PDB file of C-alpha atoms in Angstrom:
ATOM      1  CA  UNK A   1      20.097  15.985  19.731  1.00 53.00           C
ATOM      2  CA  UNK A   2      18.083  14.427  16.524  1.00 61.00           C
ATOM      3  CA  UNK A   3      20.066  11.124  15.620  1.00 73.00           C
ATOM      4  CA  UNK A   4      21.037  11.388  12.107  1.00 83.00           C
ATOM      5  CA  UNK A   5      18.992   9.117   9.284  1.00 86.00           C
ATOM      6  CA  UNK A   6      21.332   6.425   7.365  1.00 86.00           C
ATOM      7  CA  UNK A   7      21.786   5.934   3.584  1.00 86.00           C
ATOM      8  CA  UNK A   8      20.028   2.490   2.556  1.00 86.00           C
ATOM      9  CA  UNK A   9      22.428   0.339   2.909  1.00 85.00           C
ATOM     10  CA  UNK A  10      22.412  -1.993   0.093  1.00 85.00           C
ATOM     11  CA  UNK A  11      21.221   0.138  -2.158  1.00 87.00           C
ATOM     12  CA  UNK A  12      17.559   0.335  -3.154  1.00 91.00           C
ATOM     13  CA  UNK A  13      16.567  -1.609  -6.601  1.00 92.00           C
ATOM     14  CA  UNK A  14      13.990  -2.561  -8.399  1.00 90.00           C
ATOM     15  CA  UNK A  15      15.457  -4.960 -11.651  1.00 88.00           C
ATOM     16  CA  UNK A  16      11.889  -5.539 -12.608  1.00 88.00           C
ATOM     17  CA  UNK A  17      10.540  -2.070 -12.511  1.00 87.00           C
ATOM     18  CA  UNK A  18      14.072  -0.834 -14.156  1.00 89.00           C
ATOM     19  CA  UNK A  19      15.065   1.847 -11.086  1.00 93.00           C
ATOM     20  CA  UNK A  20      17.113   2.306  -8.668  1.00 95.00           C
ATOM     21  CA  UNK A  21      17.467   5.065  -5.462  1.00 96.00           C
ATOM     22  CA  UNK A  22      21.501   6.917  -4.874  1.00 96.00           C
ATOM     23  CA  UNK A  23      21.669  10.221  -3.156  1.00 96.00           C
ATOM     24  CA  UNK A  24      21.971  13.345  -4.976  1.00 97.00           C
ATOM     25  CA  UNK A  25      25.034  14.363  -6.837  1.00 97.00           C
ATOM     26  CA  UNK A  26      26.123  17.931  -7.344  1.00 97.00           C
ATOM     27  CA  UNK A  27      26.725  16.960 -11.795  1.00 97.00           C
ATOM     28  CA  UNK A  28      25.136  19.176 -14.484  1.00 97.00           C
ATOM     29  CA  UNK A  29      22.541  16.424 -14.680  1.00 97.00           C
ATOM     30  CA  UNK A  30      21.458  16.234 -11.331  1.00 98.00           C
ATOM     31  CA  UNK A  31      21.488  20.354 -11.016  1.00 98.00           C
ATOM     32  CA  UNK A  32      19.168  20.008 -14.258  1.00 97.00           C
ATOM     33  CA  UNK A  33      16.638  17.859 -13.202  1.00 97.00           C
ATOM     34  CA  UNK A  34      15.879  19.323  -9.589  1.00 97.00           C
ATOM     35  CA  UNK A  35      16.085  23.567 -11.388  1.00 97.00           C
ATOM     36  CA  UNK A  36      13.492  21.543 -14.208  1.00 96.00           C
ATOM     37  CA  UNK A  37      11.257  19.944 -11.328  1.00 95.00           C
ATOM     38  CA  UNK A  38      10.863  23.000  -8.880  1.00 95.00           C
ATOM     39  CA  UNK A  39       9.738  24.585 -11.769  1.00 94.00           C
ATOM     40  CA  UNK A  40       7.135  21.856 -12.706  1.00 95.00           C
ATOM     41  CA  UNK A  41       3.339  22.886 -12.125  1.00 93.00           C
ATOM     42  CA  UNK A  42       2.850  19.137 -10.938  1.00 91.00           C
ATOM     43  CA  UNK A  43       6.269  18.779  -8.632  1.00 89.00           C
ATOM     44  CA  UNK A  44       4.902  22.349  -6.958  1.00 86.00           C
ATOM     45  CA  UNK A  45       1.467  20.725  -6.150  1.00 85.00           C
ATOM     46  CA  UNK A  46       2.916  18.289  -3.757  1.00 77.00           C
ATOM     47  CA  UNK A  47       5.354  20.600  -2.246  1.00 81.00           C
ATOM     48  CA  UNK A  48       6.926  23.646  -1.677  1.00 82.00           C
ATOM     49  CA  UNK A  49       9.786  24.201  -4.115  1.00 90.00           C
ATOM     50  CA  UNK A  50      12.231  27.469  -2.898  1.00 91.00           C
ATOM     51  CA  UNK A  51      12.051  30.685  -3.886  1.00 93.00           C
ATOM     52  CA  UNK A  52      15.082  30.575  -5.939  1.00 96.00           C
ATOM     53  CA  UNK A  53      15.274  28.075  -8.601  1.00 95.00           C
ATOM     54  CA  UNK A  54      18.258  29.090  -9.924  1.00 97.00           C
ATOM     55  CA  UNK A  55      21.218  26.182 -10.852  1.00 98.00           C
ATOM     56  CA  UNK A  56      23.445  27.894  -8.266  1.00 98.00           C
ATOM     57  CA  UNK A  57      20.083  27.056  -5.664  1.00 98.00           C
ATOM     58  CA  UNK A  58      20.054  23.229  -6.576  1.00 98.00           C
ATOM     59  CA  UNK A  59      23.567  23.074  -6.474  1.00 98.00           C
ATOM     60  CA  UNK A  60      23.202  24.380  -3.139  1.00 98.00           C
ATOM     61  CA  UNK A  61      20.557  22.109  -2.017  1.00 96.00           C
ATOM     62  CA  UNK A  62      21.985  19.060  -3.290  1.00 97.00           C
ATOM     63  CA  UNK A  63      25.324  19.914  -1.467  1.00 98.00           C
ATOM     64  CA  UNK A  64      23.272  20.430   1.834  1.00 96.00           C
ATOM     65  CA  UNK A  65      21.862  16.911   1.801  1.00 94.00           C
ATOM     66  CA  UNK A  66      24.844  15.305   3.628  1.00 94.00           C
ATOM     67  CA  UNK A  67      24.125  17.559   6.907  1.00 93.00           C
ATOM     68  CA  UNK A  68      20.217  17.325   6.685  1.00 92.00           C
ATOM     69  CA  UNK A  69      20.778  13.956   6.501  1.00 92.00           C
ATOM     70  CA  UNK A  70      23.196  13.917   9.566  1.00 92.00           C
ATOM     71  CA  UNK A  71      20.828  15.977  11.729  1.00 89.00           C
ATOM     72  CA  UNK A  72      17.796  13.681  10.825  1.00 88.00           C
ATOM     73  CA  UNK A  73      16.056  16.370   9.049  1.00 87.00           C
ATOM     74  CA  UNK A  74      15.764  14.680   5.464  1.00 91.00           C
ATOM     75  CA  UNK A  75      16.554  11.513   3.350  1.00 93.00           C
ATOM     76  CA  UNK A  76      16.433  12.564  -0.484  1.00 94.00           C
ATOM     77  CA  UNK A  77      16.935  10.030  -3.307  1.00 96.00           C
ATOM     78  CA  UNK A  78      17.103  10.038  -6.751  1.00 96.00           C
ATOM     79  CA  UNK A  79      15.470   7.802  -8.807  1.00 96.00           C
ATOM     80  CA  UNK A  80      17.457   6.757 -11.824  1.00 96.00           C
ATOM     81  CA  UNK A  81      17.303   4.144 -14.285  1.00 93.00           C
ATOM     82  CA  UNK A  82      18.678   0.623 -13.029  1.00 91.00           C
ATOM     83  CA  UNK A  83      21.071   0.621 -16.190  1.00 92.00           C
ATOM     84  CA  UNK A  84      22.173   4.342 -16.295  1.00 93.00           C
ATOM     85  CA  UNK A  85      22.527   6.013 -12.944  1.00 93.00           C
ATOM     86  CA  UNK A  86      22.565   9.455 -14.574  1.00 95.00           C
ATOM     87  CA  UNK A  87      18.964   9.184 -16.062  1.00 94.00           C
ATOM     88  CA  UNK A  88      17.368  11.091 -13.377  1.00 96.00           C
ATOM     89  CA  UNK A  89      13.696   9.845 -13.018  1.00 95.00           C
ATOM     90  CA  UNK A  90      12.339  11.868 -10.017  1.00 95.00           C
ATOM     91  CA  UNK A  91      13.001  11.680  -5.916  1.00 95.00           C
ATOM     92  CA  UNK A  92      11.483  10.192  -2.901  1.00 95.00           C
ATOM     93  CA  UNK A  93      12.475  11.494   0.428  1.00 92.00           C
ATOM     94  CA  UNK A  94      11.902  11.135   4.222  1.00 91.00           C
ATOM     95  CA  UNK A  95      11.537  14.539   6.217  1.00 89.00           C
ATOM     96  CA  UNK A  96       9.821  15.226   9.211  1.00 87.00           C
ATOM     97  CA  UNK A  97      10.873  12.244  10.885  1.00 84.00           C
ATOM     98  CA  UNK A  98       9.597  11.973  14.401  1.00 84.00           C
ATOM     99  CA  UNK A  99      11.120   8.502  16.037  1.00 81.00           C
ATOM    100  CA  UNK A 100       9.364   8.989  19.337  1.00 85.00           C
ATOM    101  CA  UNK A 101       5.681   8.800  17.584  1.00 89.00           C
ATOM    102  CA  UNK A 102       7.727   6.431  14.527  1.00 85.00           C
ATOM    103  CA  UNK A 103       6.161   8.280  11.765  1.00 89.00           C
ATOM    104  CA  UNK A 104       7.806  10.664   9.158  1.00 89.00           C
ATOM    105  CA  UNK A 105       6.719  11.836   5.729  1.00 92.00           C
ATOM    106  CA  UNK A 106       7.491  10.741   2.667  1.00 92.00           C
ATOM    107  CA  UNK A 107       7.383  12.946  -0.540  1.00 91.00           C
ATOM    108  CA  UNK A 108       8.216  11.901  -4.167  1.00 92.00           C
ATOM    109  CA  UNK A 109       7.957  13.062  -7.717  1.00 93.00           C
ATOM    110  CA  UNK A 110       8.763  12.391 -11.183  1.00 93.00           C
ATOM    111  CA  UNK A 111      10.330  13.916 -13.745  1.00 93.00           C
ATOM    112  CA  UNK A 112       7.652  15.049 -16.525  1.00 91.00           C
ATOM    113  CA  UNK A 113       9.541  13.242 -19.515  1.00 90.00           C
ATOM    114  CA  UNK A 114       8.916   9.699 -17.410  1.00 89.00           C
ATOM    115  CA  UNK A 115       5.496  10.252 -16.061  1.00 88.00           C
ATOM    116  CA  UNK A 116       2.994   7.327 -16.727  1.00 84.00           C
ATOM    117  CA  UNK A 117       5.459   5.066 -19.207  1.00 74.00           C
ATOM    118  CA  UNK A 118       6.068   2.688 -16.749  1.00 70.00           C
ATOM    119  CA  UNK A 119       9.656   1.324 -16.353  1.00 57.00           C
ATOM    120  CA  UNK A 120      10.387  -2.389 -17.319  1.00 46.00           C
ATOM    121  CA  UNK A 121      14.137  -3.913 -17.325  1.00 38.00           C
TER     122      UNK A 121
END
């Protein structure tokens, strides 16, 4: 059996860079920004959004991250803004995690609105 993979624990910030990382949450605003990014020409380059990019799809996904990330399958975090949680930025995430060779991959993307301003406190 795969040991499960552990929520960062404190939380990841950045006050300087103006970000923080929390786990998905199944709000209109989270739904939004994952349906918006598997839809993005850029996201899609760098991996292999579903089929289905419905609402109902996301919704899905971001209510199966609590058992991938009990079976050790996947770590996905949002990126937000450090001073409002709900300002999703993009993701960064851990799959493929092998602890016998220690390696795993690590994917991330950004949201198109926030792509190359920066982020400053």
């Amino acid at each position: 059996m795969t040991p499960g993979l552990a929520l960062p624990d404190p939380a990841l910030a950045d006050a300087v860079a103006g970000v923080a990382l929390r786990p998905w949450r199944a709000t209109t605003g989270d739904v939004a920004a994952l349906v918006a990014a598997w839809s993005d020409p850029e996201v899609a380059v760098g991996s292999l959004p579903p089929e289905d990019r419905s609402p109902a799809a996301a919704e899905a996904w971001i209510l199966g991250a609590p058992a991938r990330l009990a079976s050790g399958l996947a770590l996905d975090l949002v990126v937000v803004a450090a001073d409002d949680d709900e300002l999703v930025l993009g993701e960064v995430g851990l799959r493929n995690v092998d602890r016998v060779r220690r390696r795993g991959e690590i994917g991330w993307w950004i949201a198109a609105a926030h792509r190359g301003r920066g982020r400053s406190a």
